[in-house]
Short mmCIF file of C-alpha atoms in Angstrom, two decimals:
data_model
loop_
_atom_site.label_atom_id
_atom_site.label_comp_id
_atom_site.label_asym_id
_atom_site.label_seq_id
_atom_site.Cartn_x
_atom_site.Cartn_y
_atom_site.Cartn_z
CA MET A 1 -12.44 -38.47 -41.24
CA ARG A 2 -15.75 -37.10 -39.22
CA TYR A 3 -14.38 -39.08 -36.53
CA LYS A 4 -11.46 -36.57 -36.20
CA ILE A 5 -13.43 -33.78 -37.19
CA LEU A 6 -15.67 -35.20 -34.52
CA LEU A 7 -12.88 -35.35 -31.69
CA LEU A 8 -11.30 -32.63 -32.13
CA ALA A 9 -14.40 -29.89 -32.07
CA LEU A 10 -15.22 -32.23 -28.70
CA LEU A 11 -11.73 -31.55 -27.16
CA GLY A 12 -11.84 -28.00 -28.19
CA GLY A 13 -15.66 -27.99 -26.25
CA LEU A 14 -13.76 -29.36 -23.35
CA PHE A 15 -10.73 -27.02 -23.38
CA ALA A 16 -13.30 -24.14 -23.80
CA PHE A 17 -14.93 -24.78 -20.22
CA SER A 18 -11.85 -26.08 -18.22
CA PRO A 19 -10.53 -23.99 -15.39
CA ALA A 20 -7.73 -22.44 -17.40
CA ALA A 21 -9.93 -20.65 -19.87
CA LYS A 22 -13.22 -19.69 -17.44
CA LYS A 23 -12.16 -16.32 -17.47
CA ILE A 24 -13.18 -14.73 -14.16
CA GLU A 25 -14.25 -10.67 -12.98
CA PHE A 26 -13.24 -9.15 -10.22
CA GLN A 27 -14.74 -6.40 -8.19
CA PHE A 28 -13.76 -4.81 -4.91
CA LYS A 29 -17.19 -4.64 -3.02
CA LEU A 30 -17.12 -6.47 0.68
CA ARG A 31 -19.79 -8.37 2.30
CA PRO A 32 -21.94 -6.68 4.23
CA GLY A 33 -22.19 -6.94 7.93
CA LYS A 34 -18.85 -8.38 7.85
CA VAL A 35 -15.73 -7.02 9.59
CA TYR A 36 -12.36 -7.53 7.81
CA LYS A 37 -9.34 -7.20 9.58
CA GLN A 38 -5.86 -6.74 7.73
CA GLU A 39 -2.30 -6.29 8.83
CA THR A 40 -0.09 -4.87 7.53
CA ARG A 41 4.10 -4.60 8.29
CA LEU A 42 6.86 -2.31 6.02
CA ILE A 43 10.09 -2.94 6.72
CA SER A 44 12.32 0.10 4.87
CA ASN A 45 16.40 -0.35 4.83
CA SER A 46 17.88 2.51 3.60
CA ALA A 47 21.59 3.79 2.74
CA GLN A 48 22.46 7.38 1.91
CA THR A 49 26.16 8.09 0.86
CA VAL A 50 27.35 11.83 2.14
CA GLN A 51 30.53 13.17 1.64
CA GLY A 52 32.05 9.65 1.73
CA SER A 53 30.79 8.42 4.37
CA GLU A 54 27.58 5.68 4.31
CA MET A 55 24.96 6.03 6.42
CA ASN A 56 22.55 3.28 7.39
CA SER A 57 19.08 3.41 8.52
CA LYS A 58 16.11 0.67 9.31
CA ASN A 59 12.32 2.00 10.01
CA VAL A 60 9.30 -0.55 10.78
CA VAL A 61 5.99 0.44 10.01
CA SER A 62 3.02 -2.07 10.96
CA SER A 63 -0.23 -1.55 11.38
CA VAL A 64 -3.98 -3.53 11.76
CA THR A 65 -6.97 -1.90 10.30
CA TYR A 66 -10.55 -3.17 10.31
CA MET A 67 -13.32 -2.38 7.90
CA ALA A 68 -16.63 -2.73 7.42
CA MET A 69 -19.15 -1.68 4.40
CA THR A 70 -22.01 0.65 6.06
CA GLU A 71 -23.26 1.51 2.89
CA GLU A 72 -23.39 -0.29 -0.35
CA GLY A 73 -23.64 0.94 -3.87
CA ASP A 74 -23.91 0.19 -7.10
CA THR A 75 -20.17 1.34 -8.29
CA SER A 76 -19.00 2.45 -5.06
CA SER A 77 -19.60 1.66 -1.13
CA VAL A 78 -19.18 3.35 1.91
CA TYR A 79 -17.17 1.47 4.30
CA THR A 80 -16.12 2.28 8.24
CA VAL A 81 -12.33 1.92 9.12
CA TRP A 82 -10.62 2.53 12.08
CA TYR A 83 -6.85 1.64 13.30
CA ASP A 84 -6.55 -0.72 16.26
CA GLU A 85 -2.65 -0.75 16.17
CA VAL A 86 -0.14 1.46 14.59
CA SER A 87 3.72 1.23 15.48
CA MET A 88 6.59 2.29 14.80
CA GLU A 89 10.42 2.02 14.89
CA ILE A 90 13.28 3.72 13.76
CA GLU A 91 17.36 2.51 14.07
CA GLY A 92 20.72 4.42 12.38
CA MET A 93 21.93 7.37 12.19
CA GLY A 94 23.07 7.13 16.05
CA MET A 95 18.60 6.66 16.98
CA ASN A 96 17.26 3.97 18.38
CA GLN A 97 13.49 4.24 19.05
CA SER A 98 9.96 2.92 19.63
CA PHE A 99 6.64 4.13 19.30
CA SER A 100 3.70 2.46 19.99
CA SER A 101 -0.55 3.26 19.98
CA ASP A 102 -0.04 0.46 22.85
CA THR A 103 0.81 3.02 25.61
CA ALA A 104 -0.04 0.56 28.52
CA SER A 105 2.85 -1.36 27.18
CA LEU A 106 5.36 1.81 27.42
CA SER A 107 7.29 2.61 30.95
CA ALA A 108 7.52 6.25 29.87
CA VAL A 109 4.76 7.86 26.86
CA ASP A 110 6.12 9.96 24.85
CA PRO A 111 4.79 11.93 22.32
CA MET A 112 4.50 10.32 18.95
CA SER A 113 2.95 7.36 21.32
CA ALA A 114 0.69 9.39 22.54
CA ILE A 115 -0.98 10.91 19.15
CA LEU A 116 -0.54 7.32 17.90
CA ALA A 117 -2.70 6.13 21.01
CA GLY A 118 -5.24 8.50 19.56
CA LEU A 119 -5.54 7.85 16.51
CA VAL A 120 -6.92 3.93 17.50
CA ASP A 121 -10.26 2.34 17.80
CA GLU A 122 -11.24 6.02 16.58
CA LYS A 123 -13.81 5.31 13.54
CA PHE A 124 -13.97 6.89 10.20
CA ASP A 125 -15.25 6.99 6.64
CA ALA A 126 -14.31 5.97 3.14
CA THR A 127 -15.81 5.70 -0.45
CA ILE A 128 -14.09 2.79 -2.21
CA ASN A 129 -15.59 2.07 -5.98
CA THR A 130 -15.28 -1.21 -7.15
CA LYS A 131 -11.80 -0.97 -8.92
CA GLY A 132 -10.65 -0.88 -5.46
CA LYS A 133 -10.25 3.09 -5.67
CA VAL A 134 -10.24 5.22 -2.56
CA THR A 135 -12.50 8.43 -3.92
CA TYR A 136 -13.85 10.08 -0.51
CA VAL A 137 -12.19 9.82 2.91
CA GLU A 138 -14.54 11.80 5.79
CA ASN A 139 -13.09 12.50 9.40
CA LEU A 140 -9.69 10.85 9.56
CA GLU A 141 -8.18 14.45 9.39
CA GLU A 142 -10.28 15.53 12.34
CA ILE A 143 -9.06 12.23 14.24
CA ILE A 144 -5.70 13.21 13.78
CA GLU A 145 -6.28 16.84 14.95
CA SER A 146 -7.64 15.64 18.19
CA ALA A 147 -5.06 13.05 18.64
CA VAL A 148 -2.26 15.76 17.94
CA GLY A 149 -4.00 17.96 20.51
CA THR A 150 -3.79 15.34 23.23
CA ALA A 151 -0.30 14.74 23.44
CA GLY A 152 0.36 18.67 23.47
CA GLY A 153 4.31 20.20 23.26
CA ALA A 154 5.95 21.68 20.48
CA GLN A 155 7.58 18.35 19.25
CA ALA A 156 3.70 17.12 18.52
CA ASP A 157 3.12 19.98 16.10
CA MET A 158 6.28 19.04 14.68
CA ILE A 159 5.40 15.29 14.33
CA LYS A 160 2.12 15.96 12.61
CA GLU A 161 2.43 17.02 9.09
CA GLN A 162 4.42 12.94 9.29
CA ILE A 163 1.38 11.18 11.31
CA SER A 164 -0.67 12.55 8.54
CA SER A 165 1.41 11.74 5.64
CA SER A 166 1.47 8.38 6.94
CA PHE A 167 -2.20 7.81 8.55
CA GLY A 168 -4.14 10.98 7.31
CA ASP A 169 -6.51 10.88 4.11
CA GLY A 170 -3.79 10.53 1.68
CA GLY A 171 -1.68 8.44 3.65
CA PHE A 172 -4.99 6.20 4.04
CA ALA A 173 -5.19 6.21 0.63
CA LYS A 174 -2.27 5.12 -0.65
CA ASN A 175 -1.86 2.44 2.19
CA ILE A 176 -5.09 0.82 1.46
CA GLU A 177 -5.63 1.05 -2.25
CA MET A 178 -2.25 -1.32 -2.23
CA SER A 179 -4.18 -3.66 -0.96
CA THR A 180 -7.74 -2.96 -2.75
CA ARG A 181 -6.78 -1.38 -6.30
CA ILE A 182 -5.84 -4.54 -7.91
CA VAL A 183 -8.41 -5.45 -10.36
CA PRO A 184 -8.35 -5.43 -13.61
CA GLU A 185 -10.72 -3.67 -16.16
CA LYS A 186 -12.65 -6.59 -17.79
CA PRO A 187 -12.77 -10.40 -16.86
CA ILE A 188 -10.04 -12.44 -16.73
CA LYS A 189 -8.40 -16.06 -17.49
CA ILE A 190 -5.33 -17.97 -16.06
CA GLY A 191 -2.31 -16.56 -17.82
CA ASP A 192 -3.83 -13.23 -18.27
CA THR A 193 -2.15 -9.61 -17.62
CA TRP A 194 -3.32 -6.25 -16.40
CA LYS A 195 -2.15 -2.90 -15.03
CA VAL A 196 -2.67 -0.88 -12.66
CA GLN A 197 -0.92 2.37 -11.67
CA GLN A 198 -0.65 3.29 -8.11
CA PHE A 199 0.93 6.09 -5.65
CA THR A 200 3.26 4.60 -3.27
CA SER A 201 3.37 5.31 0.75
CA THR A 202 7.21 5.14 0.83
CA GLY A 203 7.53 8.42 2.27
CA LEU A 204 9.15 8.86 -1.26
CA PRO A 205 6.89 10.56 -3.95
CA LEU A 206 7.00 7.66 -6.27
CA ILE A 207 4.23 6.23 -9.28
CA LEU A 208 4.40 2.21 -9.03
CA THR A 209 2.79 0.69 -12.11
CA ASN A 210 1.98 -2.99 -11.28
CA THR A 211 1.62 -5.36 -13.71
CA PHE A 212 -0.49 -8.07 -12.26
CA THR A 213 -0.32 -11.62 -13.50
CA LEU A 214 -3.13 -14.23 -12.57
CA LYS A 215 -1.29 -17.48 -11.81
CA GLU A 216 -4.46 -19.83 -10.17
CA VAL A 217 -7.31 -19.98 -8.55
CA SER A 218 -8.23 -22.47 -5.82
CA ASN A 219 -11.59 -22.47 -3.51
CA GLY A 220 -11.86 -19.03 -4.54
CA ILE A 221 -8.87 -17.55 -4.06
CA ALA A 222 -7.20 -16.01 -6.64
CA THR A 223 -3.06 -15.96 -6.93
CA ILE A 224 -1.75 -13.52 -8.74
CA ASP A 225 2.02 -12.64 -9.33
CA VAL A 226 3.35 -9.04 -9.07
CA LYS A 227 5.57 -7.11 -11.16
CA GLY A 228 6.08 -3.60 -10.81
CA ASP A 229 7.90 -0.11 -12.23
CA LEU A 230 8.82 2.34 -9.83
CA LYS A 231 9.17 6.20 -11.28
CA ILE A 232 9.43 9.94 -9.04
CA ASP A 233 6.54 11.37 -9.22
CA PRO A 234 7.69 14.71 -11.47
CA ALA A 235 4.88 16.73 -10.10
CA ASN A 236 6.21 16.72 -6.29
CA ALA A 237 9.67 15.78 -7.04
CA ARG A 238 10.97 18.69 -5.60
CA THR A 239 11.00 19.41 -1.74
CA THR A 240 13.06 20.98 0.95
CA ILE A 241 15.26 19.24 3.25
CA GLN A 242 16.43 21.41 6.77
CA GLY A 243 14.63 24.32 5.24
CA MET A 244 17.19 23.61 1.55
CA ASN A 245 15.43 23.14 -1.70
CA ALA A 246 15.38 19.70 -3.20
CA THR A 247 15.19 17.44 -6.29
CA TYR A 248 14.65 13.67 -6.19
CA PHE A 249 16.01 11.50 -9.06
CA MET A 250 14.86 8.04 -8.06
CA ASP A 251 13.48 4.68 -9.89
CA GLY A 252 12.99 1.18 -9.10
CA THR A 253 11.18 -2.52 -9.40
CA ARG A 254 8.81 -4.34 -7.19
CA ASP A 255 7.97 -8.93 -7.33
CA GLY A 256 5.72 -10.00 -5.03
CA GLN A 257 2.82 -12.51 -5.39
CA ILE A 258 -0.60 -11.97 -3.39
CA LYS A 259 -3.56 -13.85 -2.32
CA VAL A 260 -7.44 -12.30 -3.35
CA GLU A 261 -10.86 -12.92 -2.77
CA VAL A 262 -12.43 -13.66 -6.01
CA GLU A 263 -15.95 -12.79 -5.02
CA THR A 264 -14.80 -9.51 -2.61
CA GLY A 265 -11.17 -8.79 -4.46
CA TRP A 266 -10.15 -8.66 -0.60
CA MET A 267 -6.35 -9.89 -0.18
CA GLU A 268 -6.02 -12.36 1.70
CA SER A 269 -2.10 -12.12 1.80
CA GLY A 270 0.80 -10.72 0.09
CA THR A 271 4.60 -9.97 0.25
CA LEU A 272 6.03 -7.63 -1.89
CA THR A 273 9.69 -6.43 -2.14
CA ASP A 274 10.80 -3.09 -3.82
CA ASN A 275 14.40 -2.18 -4.62
CA ILE A 276 14.58 1.67 -5.43
CA THR A 277 17.88 3.59 -6.23
CA GLY A 278 19.08 6.97 -7.06
CA SER A 279 19.71 10.16 -5.49
CA ILE A 280 18.58 13.88 -3.61
CA SER A 281 20.37 16.76 -5.49
CA ILE A 282 20.10 19.67 -2.91
CA GLU A 283 20.53 23.62 -4.56
CA ALA A 284 23.07 25.26 -3.64
CA ASN A 285 22.56 27.32 -0.80
CA PRO A 286 24.38 29.29 1.88
CA GLN A 287 24.99 26.00 4.05
CA ILE A 288 25.91 24.17 1.18
CA PRO A 289 27.49 26.55 -1.49
CA GLU A 290 28.40 24.07 -3.67
CA GLY A 291 25.06 21.70 -3.56
CA MET A 292 25.30 18.29 -3.03
CA THR A 293 24.18 14.72 -4.66
CA ILE A 294 23.20 12.14 -2.11
CA PRO A 295 23.53 8.89 -3.63
CA MET A 296 20.21 6.78 -1.85
CA GLU A 297 19.12 3.15 -1.95
CA MET A 298 15.98 1.32 -0.21
CA ILE A 299 15.17 -2.02 -0.29
CA ASN A 300 11.09 -1.90 1.52
CA GLU A 301 9.28 -5.34 1.96
CA THR A 302 5.92 -5.10 2.62
CA THR A 303 3.70 -7.97 4.25
CA ILE A 304 0.34 -8.23 4.27
CA SER A 305 -1.84 -10.49 6.23
CA SER A 306 -6.26 -10.96 6.92
CA ALA A 307 -7.91 -12.70 9.64
CA ASP A 308 -11.97 -12.71 10.19
#
């Protein structure tokens, strides 16, 4: 009997120190003096039904971002950040357009590409806490103002808001937090789950509630499964479309997997798929006296990769 008790105690002790039981503490804090590179590619396919006709479109946004810690702190650190490449593609609804910050590769430089070119290699600062939340961005909007000024023309003014929402202070925070704000509040072990709320940068005012599950840790890299619920942000559900008041009614899900460096919280790679359905309701107005409801479906596929 004593032998069995001793054996069980020994097995229990071994299990307590097994890799599956060992707890891991994550934080977002990059190594000082190292430059981190991240490539992000978002492919968005949407379908809208307008007066019985289905209208399909495809948008592709790609970017390469560099980040390096310049001021280390206990709970937050300052990082110098810069865009290296930015490109956009729009297909559908009678359009097939491409824009790129690499204007040397273009036969003619359009205003959008000129603005994108003005964004790259311009450094700005971002304060990010150890939970991966962006708390302050400095100089980015000034960079956008300067880039828009170099393009000139009335068309540049029209697209400034779009550039700012995608790559300005708010857009940058949403984009980068997709790969930094994944840190659990307490140490976790394999099999544990935790939740983090984010705001998406899909062009729709969506709130994303992610449920992360730690699947395994190998060679200092954590594999994490992602399940998410998407809901329209009620504070920003109302909008205007070509001068008409409208309201979004959308929800959806996210599925994917990411790989994260345990020591720094840096996302090495990730694949995420969002399935979003709902409608846009346009209020009655002189153009559409009876109003209109436009059903909408969207699939977003995001790929994230990093390299030294």
